[in-house]
Coordinates of C-alpha atoms and ligand atoms in Angstrom, one line a residue:
M1 CA -27.9 32.0 -64.6
P2 CA -29.5 35.0 -66.4
R3 CA -28.3 36.1 -69.8
E4 CA -25.3 38.4 -69.7
L5 CA -23.2 40.3 -72.1
Y6 CA -19.9 38.4 -72.7
I7 CA -16.9 39.9 -74.6
V8 CA -14.5 36.9 -75.0
G9 CA -11.1 37.1 -76.6
N10 CA -9.6 33.9 -78.0
W11 CA -5.9 34.4 -78.5
K12 CA -5.3 31.0 -80.1
M13 CA -1.5 30.3 -80.2
Y14 CA -0.4 33.9 -79.8
K15 CA 1.3 35.7 -76.9
T16 CA 3.8 34.5 -74.4
A17 CA 3.4 34.9 -70.6
R18 CA 5.3 38.2 -70.7
E19 CA 3.3 39.5 -73.6
A20 CA 0.1 38.5 -71.8
A21 CA 1.0 40.6 -68.8
D22 CA 1.8 43.6 -71.0
Y23 CA -1.4 43.3 -72.9
I24 CA -3.5 43.1 -69.7
A25 CA -1.8 46.2 -68.3
Q26 CA -3.0 48.0 -71.5
L27 CA -6.4 46.5 -71.6
E28 CA -7.4 47.0 -68.0
P29 CA -7.8 50.8 -67.9
R30 CA -9.7 50.7 -71.2
V31 CA -12.4 48.2 -70.0
R32 CA -12.5 49.1 -66.3
N33 CA -16.0 50.6 -66.7
C34 CA -17.5 47.9 -68.8
K35 CA -20.5 46.1 -67.3
G36 CA -20.3 43.1 -69.5
K37 CA -18.0 40.1 -68.7
I38 CA -14.5 40.6 -70.2
Y39 CA -13.0 37.1 -70.8
L40 CA -9.6 36.2 -72.3
A41 CA -8.8 32.7 -73.4
V42 CA -5.1 32.6 -73.5
P43 CA -2.4 29.9 -74.2
F44 CA -1.8 27.4 -71.3
T45 CA 1.6 28.9 -70.5
S46 CA 0.2 32.4 -70.3
I47 CA -2.7 31.6 -67.9
A48 CA -0.8 32.1 -64.6
S49 CA 0.8 35.4 -65.7
A50 CA -2.4 36.7 -67.2
A51 CA -4.4 35.8 -64.1
R52 CA -1.8 37.6 -61.9
A53 CA -1.9 40.7 -64.1
A54 CA -5.8 40.6 -64.1
K55 CA -6.1 40.1 -60.3
G56 CA -8.6 42.6 -58.8
S57 CA -9.9 43.7 -62.2
N58 CA -13.0 42.8 -64.1
I59 CA -11.0 40.6 -66.6
S60 CA -11.3 36.8 -66.3
I61 CA -8.8 34.5 -67.7
G62 CA -9.5 31.1 -69.3
A63 CA -8.2 28.3 -71.4
Q64 CA -8.8 27.1 -75.0
N65 CA -9.0 23.4 -74.3
V66 CA -8.9 20.8 -71.5
H67 CA -8.7 17.0 -71.3
D68 CA -11.8 15.1 -70.1
A69 CA -10.1 13.0 -67.5
R70 CA -9.2 14.4 -64.1
E71 CA -5.6 13.0 -64.4
G72 CA -3.8 10.1 -66.0
A73 CA -1.3 8.9 -68.5
F74 CA -2.2 11.4 -71.3
T75 CA 1.1 12.7 -72.6
G76 CA 0.9 16.4 -73.7
E77 CA -2.6 17.0 -72.2
I78 CA -3.8 19.3 -69.4
S79 CA -6.5 18.8 -66.8
S80 CA -9.1 21.1 -65.5
L81 CA -7.6 21.1 -62.0
M82 CA -4.3 22.3 -63.5
L83 CA -6.0 25.0 -65.3
K84 CA -7.9 26.2 -62.3
E85 CA -4.9 26.2 -60.1
A86 CA -3.1 28.3 -62.7
G87 CA -6.0 30.9 -62.5
A88 CA -8.4 29.8 -65.3
E89 CA -12.1 30.4 -64.7
F90 CA -13.5 29.2 -68.0
V91 CA -12.6 27.1 -71.0
I92 CA -13.5 27.3 -74.7
L93 CA -14.6 23.8 -75.9
G94 CA -15.3 22.5 -79.4
H95 CA -13.8 25.3 -81.3
S96 CA -13.8 24.5 -85.0
E97 CA -10.0 24.5 -85.1
R98 CA -10.0 21.8 -82.4
R99 CA -12.6 19.9 -84.4
T100 CA -11.0 20.1 -87.8
L101 CA -7.3 20.3 -87.1
F102 CA -7.2 18.0 -84.0
G103 CA -9.9 15.6 -84.7
E104 CA -12.2 16.4 -81.8
T105 CA -15.7 14.9 -82.1
D106 CA -19.0 15.8 -80.5
F107 CA -18.5 12.8 -78.3
T108 CA -15.2 14.0 -76.8
I109 CA -16.4 17.6 -76.6
R110 CA -19.4 16.5 -74.5
E111 CA -17.0 14.6 -72.2
K112 CA -15.0 17.8 -71.8
V113 CA -18.1 19.9 -71.1
V114 CA -19.0 17.4 -68.3
R115 CA -15.5 17.5 -66.9
A116 CA -15.3 21.3 -66.9
L117 CA -18.7 21.6 -65.1
Q118 CA -17.7 19.0 -62.5
D119 CA -14.5 20.9 -61.8
D120 CA -16.1 24.3 -61.8
L121 CA -14.6 25.7 -65.0
Q122 CA -17.3 27.5 -67.0
P123 CA -17.5 26.0 -70.5
I124 CA -18.0 28.1 -73.6
L125 CA -19.2 25.5 -76.1
C126 CA -18.7 26.4 -79.8
V127 CA -21.0 25.2 -82.5
G128 CA -21.2 26.2 -86.2
E129 CA -21.4 25.0 -89.8
T130 CA -19.0 25.0 -92.7
L131 CA -19.9 26.7 -96.0
E132 CA -20.6 23.3 -97.6
E133 CA -22.9 22.4 -94.8
R134 CA -24.7 25.7 -95.1
S135 CA -25.5 25.1 -98.7
G136 CA -25.9 21.3 -98.5
A137 CA -27.7 19.6 -95.6
G138 CA -28.3 23.0 -94.0
A139 CA -26.8 24.9 -91.1
Q140 CA -29.7 24.1 -88.9
E141 CA -29.2 20.3 -89.1
V142 CA -25.6 20.7 -88.1
L143 CA -26.3 23.1 -85.2
K144 CA -29.0 20.7 -83.9
R145 CA -26.7 17.7 -84.1
Q146 CA -23.9 19.5 -82.3
I147 CA -26.1 21.0 -79.5
H148 CA -27.8 17.7 -78.9
A149 CA -24.6 15.7 -78.9
C150 CA -22.8 18.0 -76.6
L151 CA -25.5 19.0 -74.1
A152 CA -28.1 16.2 -73.9
G153 CA -28.5 14.6 -70.5
I154 CA -26.4 17.1 -68.6
P155 CA -28.3 17.9 -65.3
T156 CA -30.1 21.3 -65.2
E157 CA -28.2 22.8 -62.4
D158 CA -24.9 22.2 -64.3
V159 CA -26.0 23.0 -67.9
E160 CA -27.2 26.4 -66.6
R161 CA -23.5 27.5 -66.4
V162 CA -22.8 26.7 -70.1
V163 CA -22.3 29.6 -72.5
L164 CA -22.9 28.7 -76.2
A165 CA -21.0 30.3 -79.0
Y166 CA -22.3 30.2 -82.6
E167 CA -19.3 30.4 -84.9
P168 CA -20.0 29.8 -88.6
I169 CA -16.8 28.3 -89.7
W170 CA -16.7 30.2 -93.0
A171 CA -16.6 33.4 -91.0
I172 CA -13.6 32.5 -88.8
G173 CA -10.4 34.4 -89.7
T174 CA -11.8 35.1 -93.2
G175 CA -13.0 38.7 -92.7
K176 CA -16.5 37.5 -93.8
T177 CA -19.0 38.1 -91.0
A178 CA -22.5 36.7 -90.9
S179 CA -24.8 39.7 -91.3
P180 CA -26.5 40.7 -88.0
K181 CA -29.8 39.4 -89.5
M182 CA -28.3 36.1 -90.6
A183 CA -26.5 35.6 -87.2
Q184 CA -29.7 36.5 -85.3
E185 CA -31.6 33.8 -87.3
S186 CA -29.0 31.2 -86.3
H187 CA -29.0 32.3 -82.7
A188 CA -32.7 32.1 -82.5
Y189 CA -32.5 28.6 -83.9
C190 CA -29.9 27.6 -81.4
R191 CA -32.1 28.9 -78.6
L192 CA -35.0 26.9 -80.0
V193 CA -33.0 23.7 -80.1
V194 CA -31.8 24.3 -76.5
A195 CA -35.4 24.9 -75.4
E196 CA -36.6 21.6 -77.0
L197 CA -33.7 19.7 -75.5
L198 CA -33.4 21.3 -72.0
G199 CA -36.5 23.4 -71.5
K200 CA -37.6 26.9 -72.1
K201 CA -36.2 28.4 -68.9
I202 CA -32.6 27.1 -69.6
A203 CA -32.8 28.4 -73.2
E204 CA -34.0 31.8 -72.1
H205 CA -31.2 32.1 -69.6
M206 CA -28.4 30.8 -71.8
S207 CA -26.0 33.4 -73.2
I208 CA -25.3 32.7 -76.8
L209 CA -22.3 34.5 -78.3
Y210 CA -21.4 35.1 -82.0
G211 CA -17.9 34.5 -83.3
G212 CA -16.3 34.9 -86.7
S213 CA -14.5 38.0 -87.9
V214 CA -15.9 40.3 -85.1
K215 CA -14.3 43.7 -85.3
P216 CA -14.9 47.1 -83.7
E217 CA -17.0 48.0 -86.7
N218 CA -19.5 45.1 -86.4
G219 CA -19.6 44.1 -82.8
G220 CA -22.4 46.5 -81.8
S221 CA -24.7 45.7 -84.6
L222 CA -24.4 42.0 -83.7
T223 CA -25.1 42.4 -80.0
A224 CA -28.0 44.7 -80.9
Q225 CA -29.8 41.5 -82.0
K226 CA -32.3 40.0 -79.6
D227 CA -30.6 36.6 -79.3
I228 CA -27.0 37.7 -79.5
D229 CA -25.6 38.0 -76.0
G230 CA -22.0 38.7 -76.7
V231 CA -19.0 38.0 -79.0
L232 CA -16.1 35.5 -79.3
V233 CA -13.3 37.4 -80.9
G234 CA -10.2 35.8 -82.4
G235 CA -7.8 38.1 -84.5
A236 CA -9.1 41.4 -83.3
S237 CA -8.7 40.4 -79.6
L238 CA -4.9 40.4 -80.0
D239 CA -4.8 44.2 -79.9
P240 CA -6.0 45.6 -76.5
E241 CA -7.2 48.8 -78.1
A242 CA -9.4 47.0 -80.7
F243 CA -10.6 44.6 -78.1
A244 CA -11.6 47.4 -75.7
E245 CA -13.4 49.2 -78.6
I246 CA -15.3 46.0 -79.4
A247 CA -16.4 45.7 -75.7
H248 CA -17.6 49.3 -75.6
N249 CA -19.4 49.1 -79.0
C250 CA -21.1 45.8 -77.9
E251 CA -22.3 47.4 -74.7
S252 CA -23.7 50.4 -76.4
K253 CA -25.0 48.1 -79.2
Q254 CA -23.7 50.3 -82.0
Ligands
PGA1 P1 -11.8 35.5 -85.8 O1 -11.8 34.1 -84.9 O2 -12.4 36.5 -84.9 O3 -10.3 35.7 -86.1 O4 -12.6 35.2 -87.0 C1 -12.9 33.8 -84.1 C2 -12.7 32.5 -83.4 O5 -12.0 31.6 -83.9 O6 -13.1 32.3 -82.3

Protein backbone atom coordinates (compact mmCIF):
# COMPACT_ATOMS: atom_id res chain seq x y z
CA MET A 1 0.00 0.00 0.00
CA PRO A 2 1.49 3.39 -0.91
CA ARG A 3 1.98 6.01 1.78
CA GLU A 4 -1.11 8.09 2.46
CA LEU A 5 -2.05 10.98 4.71
CA TYR A 6 -3.93 9.75 7.79
CA ILE A 7 -5.75 11.98 10.25
CA VAL A 8 -6.71 9.68 13.11
CA GLY A 9 -8.71 10.68 16.17
CA ASN A 10 -8.41 8.60 19.32
CA TRP A 11 -11.35 9.39 21.57
CA LYS A 12 -10.10 7.16 24.41
CA MET A 13 -12.91 6.70 27.01
CA TYR A 14 -14.98 9.66 25.86
CA LYS A 15 -18.33 9.97 24.05
CA THR A 16 -21.40 7.77 24.29
CA ALA A 17 -23.12 6.30 21.24
CA ARG A 18 -25.45 9.30 21.00
CA GLU A 19 -22.62 11.80 21.39
CA ALA A 20 -20.69 9.95 18.69
CA ALA A 21 -23.53 10.36 16.18
CA ASP A 22 -23.88 14.09 16.99
CA TYR A 23 -20.14 14.59 16.60
CA ILE A 24 -20.05 12.91 13.20
CA ALA A 25 -22.96 15.02 11.98
CA GLN A 26 -20.83 18.06 12.83
CA LEU A 27 -17.55 16.69 11.49
CA GLU A 28 -18.76 15.31 8.15
CA PRO A 29 -19.45 18.60 6.32
CA ARG A 30 -16.16 20.02 7.61
CA VAL A 31 -13.98 17.20 6.22
CA ARG A 32 -16.02 16.26 3.15
CA ASN A 33 -13.39 17.66 0.79
CA CYS A 34 -10.36 16.20 2.55
CA LYS A 35 -8.28 13.87 0.44
CA GLY A 36 -6.50 12.27 3.39
CA LYS A 37 -7.97 9.38 5.34
CA ILE A 38 -10.17 10.54 8.21
CA TYR A 39 -10.24 7.86 10.89
CA LEU A 40 -11.95 7.89 14.31
CA ALA A 41 -11.10 5.31 16.99
CA VAL A 42 -14.13 5.38 19.26
CA PRO A 43 -15.19 3.43 22.39
CA PHE A 44 -16.59 -0.06 21.68
CA THR A 45 -20.17 0.93 22.54
CA SER A 46 -20.05 3.86 20.12
CA ILE A 47 -18.74 1.93 17.09
CA ALA A 48 -22.12 0.91 15.66
CA SER A 49 -23.72 4.33 15.99
CA ALA A 50 -20.60 6.10 14.71
CA ALA A 51 -20.38 3.75 11.72
CA ARG A 52 -24.06 4.33 10.94
CA ALA A 53 -23.62 8.09 11.15
CA ALA A 54 -20.49 7.95 8.95
CA LYS A 55 -22.02 5.70 6.27
CA GLY A 56 -21.46 7.04 2.77
CA SER A 57 -18.92 9.63 4.00
CA ASN A 58 -15.11 9.69 3.87
CA ILE A 59 -14.91 8.99 7.64
CA SER A 60 -13.85 5.51 8.79
CA ILE A 61 -14.58 4.16 12.24
CA GLY A 62 -12.29 1.93 14.27
CA ALA A 63 -11.57 0.57 17.76
CA GLN A 64 -8.88 1.20 20.35
CA ASN A 65 -8.14 -2.42 21.27
CA VAL A 66 -8.99 -6.03 20.40
CA HIS A 67 -8.31 -9.46 21.88
CA ASP A 68 -5.90 -11.72 20.03
CA ALA A 69 -8.14 -14.80 20.07
CA ARG A 70 -10.97 -15.19 17.59
CA GLU A 71 -13.38 -16.16 20.39
CA GLY A 72 -13.29 -17.88 23.76
CA ALA A 73 -13.72 -17.65 27.52
CA PHE A 74 -12.19 -14.19 27.98
CA THR A 75 -14.54 -12.27 30.23
CA GLY A 76 -14.73 -8.60 29.38
CA GLU A 77 -12.80 -8.85 26.12
CA ILE A 78 -13.86 -8.20 22.51
CA SER A 79 -12.95 -9.96 19.27
CA SER A 80 -12.03 -8.61 15.86
CA LEU A 81 -15.11 -10.21 14.29
CA MET A 82 -17.34 -8.43 16.80
CA LEU A 83 -15.66 -5.14 16.00
CA LYS A 84 -15.96 -5.68 12.27
CA GLU A 85 -19.62 -6.57 12.45
CA ALA A 86 -20.24 -3.41 14.49
CA GLY A 87 -18.63 -1.38 11.69
CA ALA A 88 -14.97 -1.02 12.66
CA GLU A 89 -12.44 -0.96 9.83
CA PHE A 90 -9.24 -0.47 11.82
CA VAL A 91 -7.88 -0.84 15.34
CA ILE A 92 -5.27 1.06 17.36
CA LEU A 93 -2.86 -1.42 18.99
CA GLY A 94 -0.12 -0.99 21.57
CA HIS A 95 -1.11 2.50 22.66
CA SER A 96 1.06 3.55 25.60
CA GLU A 97 -1.99 3.72 27.88
CA ARG A 98 -2.66 0.06 27.08
CA ARG A 99 0.97 -0.78 27.73
CA THR A 100 1.38 1.12 31.01
CA LEU A 101 -2.11 1.02 32.56
CA PHE A 102 -3.23 -2.41 31.36
CA GLY A 103 0.02 -4.35 31.23
CA GLU A 104 0.18 -5.03 27.51
CA THR A 105 3.55 -6.28 26.34
CA ASP A 106 5.20 -6.34 22.94
CA PHE A 107 4.38 -10.06 22.83
CA THR A 108 0.62 -9.60 23.30
CA ILE A 109 0.58 -6.61 20.98
CA ARG A 110 2.19 -8.69 18.24
CA GLU A 111 -0.49 -11.37 18.70
CA LYS A 112 -3.13 -8.67 18.31
CA VAL A 113 -1.49 -7.30 15.15
CA VAL A 114 -1.55 -10.80 13.65
CA ARG A 115 -5.20 -11.34 14.63
CA ALA A 116 -6.29 -7.97 13.24
CA LEU A 117 -4.54 -8.66 9.92
CA GLN A 118 -6.06 -12.13 9.68
CA ASP A 119 -9.53 -10.74 10.24
CA ASP A 120 -9.07 -7.76 7.94
CA LEU A 121 -9.00 -4.98 10.53
CA GLN A 122 -6.24 -2.51 9.64
CA PRO A 123 -3.82 -2.22 12.59
CA ILE A 124 -2.38 1.13 13.67
CA LEU A 125 0.57 0.04 15.77
CA CYS A 126 1.83 2.55 18.36
CA VAL A 127 5.44 2.75 19.48
CA GLY A 128 7.24 5.36 21.54
CA GLU A 129 9.64 6.07 24.37
CA THR A 130 9.18 7.51 27.87
CA LEU A 131 11.14 10.54 29.02
CA GLU A 132 13.48 8.35 31.10
CA GLU A 133 14.09 6.09 28.14
CA ARG A 134 14.88 9.09 25.99
CA SER A 135 17.56 10.28 28.35
CA GLY A 136 18.72 6.80 29.46
CA ALA A 137 19.10 3.89 27.06
CA GLY A 138 17.92 6.13 24.25
CA ALA A 139 14.73 6.41 22.29
CA GLN A 140 16.17 4.55 19.33
CA GLU A 141 16.80 1.39 21.29
CA VAL A 142 13.20 1.37 22.53
CA LEU A 143 11.74 2.00 19.09
CA LYS A 144 13.87 -0.73 17.56
CA ARG A 145 12.86 -3.22 20.24
CA GLN A 146 9.16 -2.43 19.89
CA ILE A 147 9.12 -2.52 16.08
CA HIS A 148 11.08 -5.78 15.96
CA ALA A 149 8.96 -7.44 18.63
CA CYS A 150 5.64 -6.41 17.10
CA LEU A 151 6.33 -6.85 13.37
CA ALA A 152 9.06 -9.47 12.90
CA GLY A 153 8.01 -12.47 10.87
CA ILE A 154 4.68 -11.14 9.65
CA PRO A 155 4.31 -12.04 5.95
CA THR A 156 4.93 -9.20 3.48
CA GLU A 157 1.45 -9.17 1.98
CA ASP A 158 -0.04 -8.72 5.48
CA VAL A 159 2.47 -6.33 7.03
CA GLU A 160 1.90 -3.94 4.12
CA ARG A 161 -1.45 -3.02 5.64
CA VAL A 162 0.06 -1.93 8.96
CA VAL A 163 0.23 1.76 9.80
CA LEU A 164 2.84 2.75 12.37
CA ALA A 165 2.30 5.56 14.89
CA TYR A 166 5.24 7.13 16.69
CA GLU A 167 3.99 8.55 19.98
CA PRO A 168 6.65 9.78 22.41
CA ILE A 169 4.98 9.02 25.74
CA TRP A 170 6.16 12.29 27.29
CA ALA A 171 4.15 14.16 24.65
CA ILE A 172 0.83 12.37 25.18
CA GLY A 173 -1.77 14.53 26.90
CA THR A 174 0.93 16.81 28.29
CA GLY A 175 0.78 19.69 25.84
CA LYS A 176 4.46 19.03 25.04
CA THR A 177 4.87 18.16 21.37
CA ALA A 178 8.06 16.88 19.85
CA SER A 179 9.38 19.61 17.56
CA PRO A 180 8.86 18.81 13.87
CA LYS A 181 12.61 18.27 13.54
CA MET A 182 12.78 15.94 16.53
CA ALA A 183 9.73 14.01 15.33
CA GLN A 184 11.16 13.76 11.80
CA GLU A 185 14.37 12.24 13.19
CA SER A 186 12.42 9.58 15.08
CA HIS A 187 10.21 8.86 12.07
CA ALA A 188 13.22 8.49 9.79
CA TYR A 189 14.71 6.11 12.34
CA CYS A 190 11.50 4.04 12.52
CA ARG A 191 11.50 3.78 8.74
CA LEU A 192 15.11 2.64 8.79
CA VAL A 193 14.31 -0.06 11.35
CA VAL A 194 11.34 -1.23 9.25
CA ALA A 195 13.61 -1.32 6.17
CA GLU A 196 16.20 -3.45 7.97
CA LEU A 197 13.52 -5.77 9.30
CA LEU A 198 11.09 -6.05 6.39
CA GLY A 199 12.81 -4.55 3.38
CA LYS A 200 13.13 -1.16 1.79
CA LYS A 201 9.95 -1.38 -0.27
CA ILE A 202 7.72 -2.05 2.74
CA ALA A 203 9.43 0.75 4.66
CA GLU A 204 8.96 3.24 1.83
CA HIS A 205 5.28 2.36 1.56
CA MET A 206 4.50 2.34 5.28
CA SER A 207 2.58 5.34 6.58
CA ILE A 208 4.09 6.53 9.86
CA LEU A 209 1.93 8.86 11.96
CA TYR A 210 2.98 11.20 14.75
CA GLY A 211 0.99 11.36 17.99
CA GLY A 212 1.35 13.43 21.17
CA SER A 213 -0.38 16.78 21.80
CA VAL A 214 -1.23 17.39 18.14
CA LYS A 215 -3.35 20.53 17.77
CA PRO A 216 -4.55 22.72 14.89
CA GLU A 217 -1.48 24.92 15.40
CA ASN A 218 1.15 22.20 15.00
CA GLY A 219 -0.40 19.53 12.74
CA GLY A 220 0.71 21.08 9.46
CA SER A 221 4.32 21.64 10.47
CA LEU A 222 4.52 17.98 11.48
CA THR A 223 3.07 16.57 8.25
CA ALA A 224 5.34 18.91 6.27
CA GLN A 225 8.20 16.62 7.34
CA LYS A 226 9.35 14.04 4.84
CA ASP A 227 8.71 10.97 6.98
CA ILE A 228 5.55 12.09 8.81
CA ASP A 229 2.53 10.76 6.95
CA GLY A 230 -0.22 11.82 9.29
CA VAL A 231 -1.24 12.36 12.89
CA LEU A 232 -2.85 10.44 15.75
CA VAL A 233 -4.81 12.94 17.81
CA GLY A 234 -6.15 12.39 21.34
CA GLY A 235 -7.55 15.38 23.24
CA ALA A 236 -7.98 17.70 20.26
CA SER A 237 -10.01 15.08 18.35
CA LEU A 238 -12.88 15.40 20.83
CA ASP A 239 -13.94 18.68 19.26
CA PRO A 240 -15.12 18.25 15.64
CA GLU A 241 -14.12 21.78 14.72
CA ALA A 242 -10.56 21.40 16.04
CA PHE A 243 -10.23 17.96 14.47
CA ALA A 244 -11.39 19.24 11.07
CA GLU A 245 -8.95 22.13 11.34
CA ILE A 246 -6.14 19.68 12.05
CA ALA A 247 -7.13 17.68 8.97
CA HIS A 248 -7.05 20.77 6.74
CA ASN A 249 -3.79 22.07 8.17
CA CYS A 250 -2.14 18.68 7.79
CA GLU A 251 -3.27 18.48 4.19
CA SER A 252 -1.96 21.89 3.32
CA LYS A 253 1.14 21.19 5.48
CA GLN A 254 0.99 24.49 7.32
P1 LIG B 1 -3.00 13.61 22.91
O1 LIG B 1 -3.08 12.01 22.82
O2 LIG B 1 -3.21 14.13 21.52
O3 LIG B 1 -4.11 13.98 23.85
O4 LIG B 1 -1.65 13.95 23.43
C1 LIG B 1 -2.50 11.31 21.76
C2 LIG B 1 -2.75 9.83 21.93
O5 LIG B 1 -2.82 9.35 23.06
O6 LIG B 1 -2.90 9.11 20.92
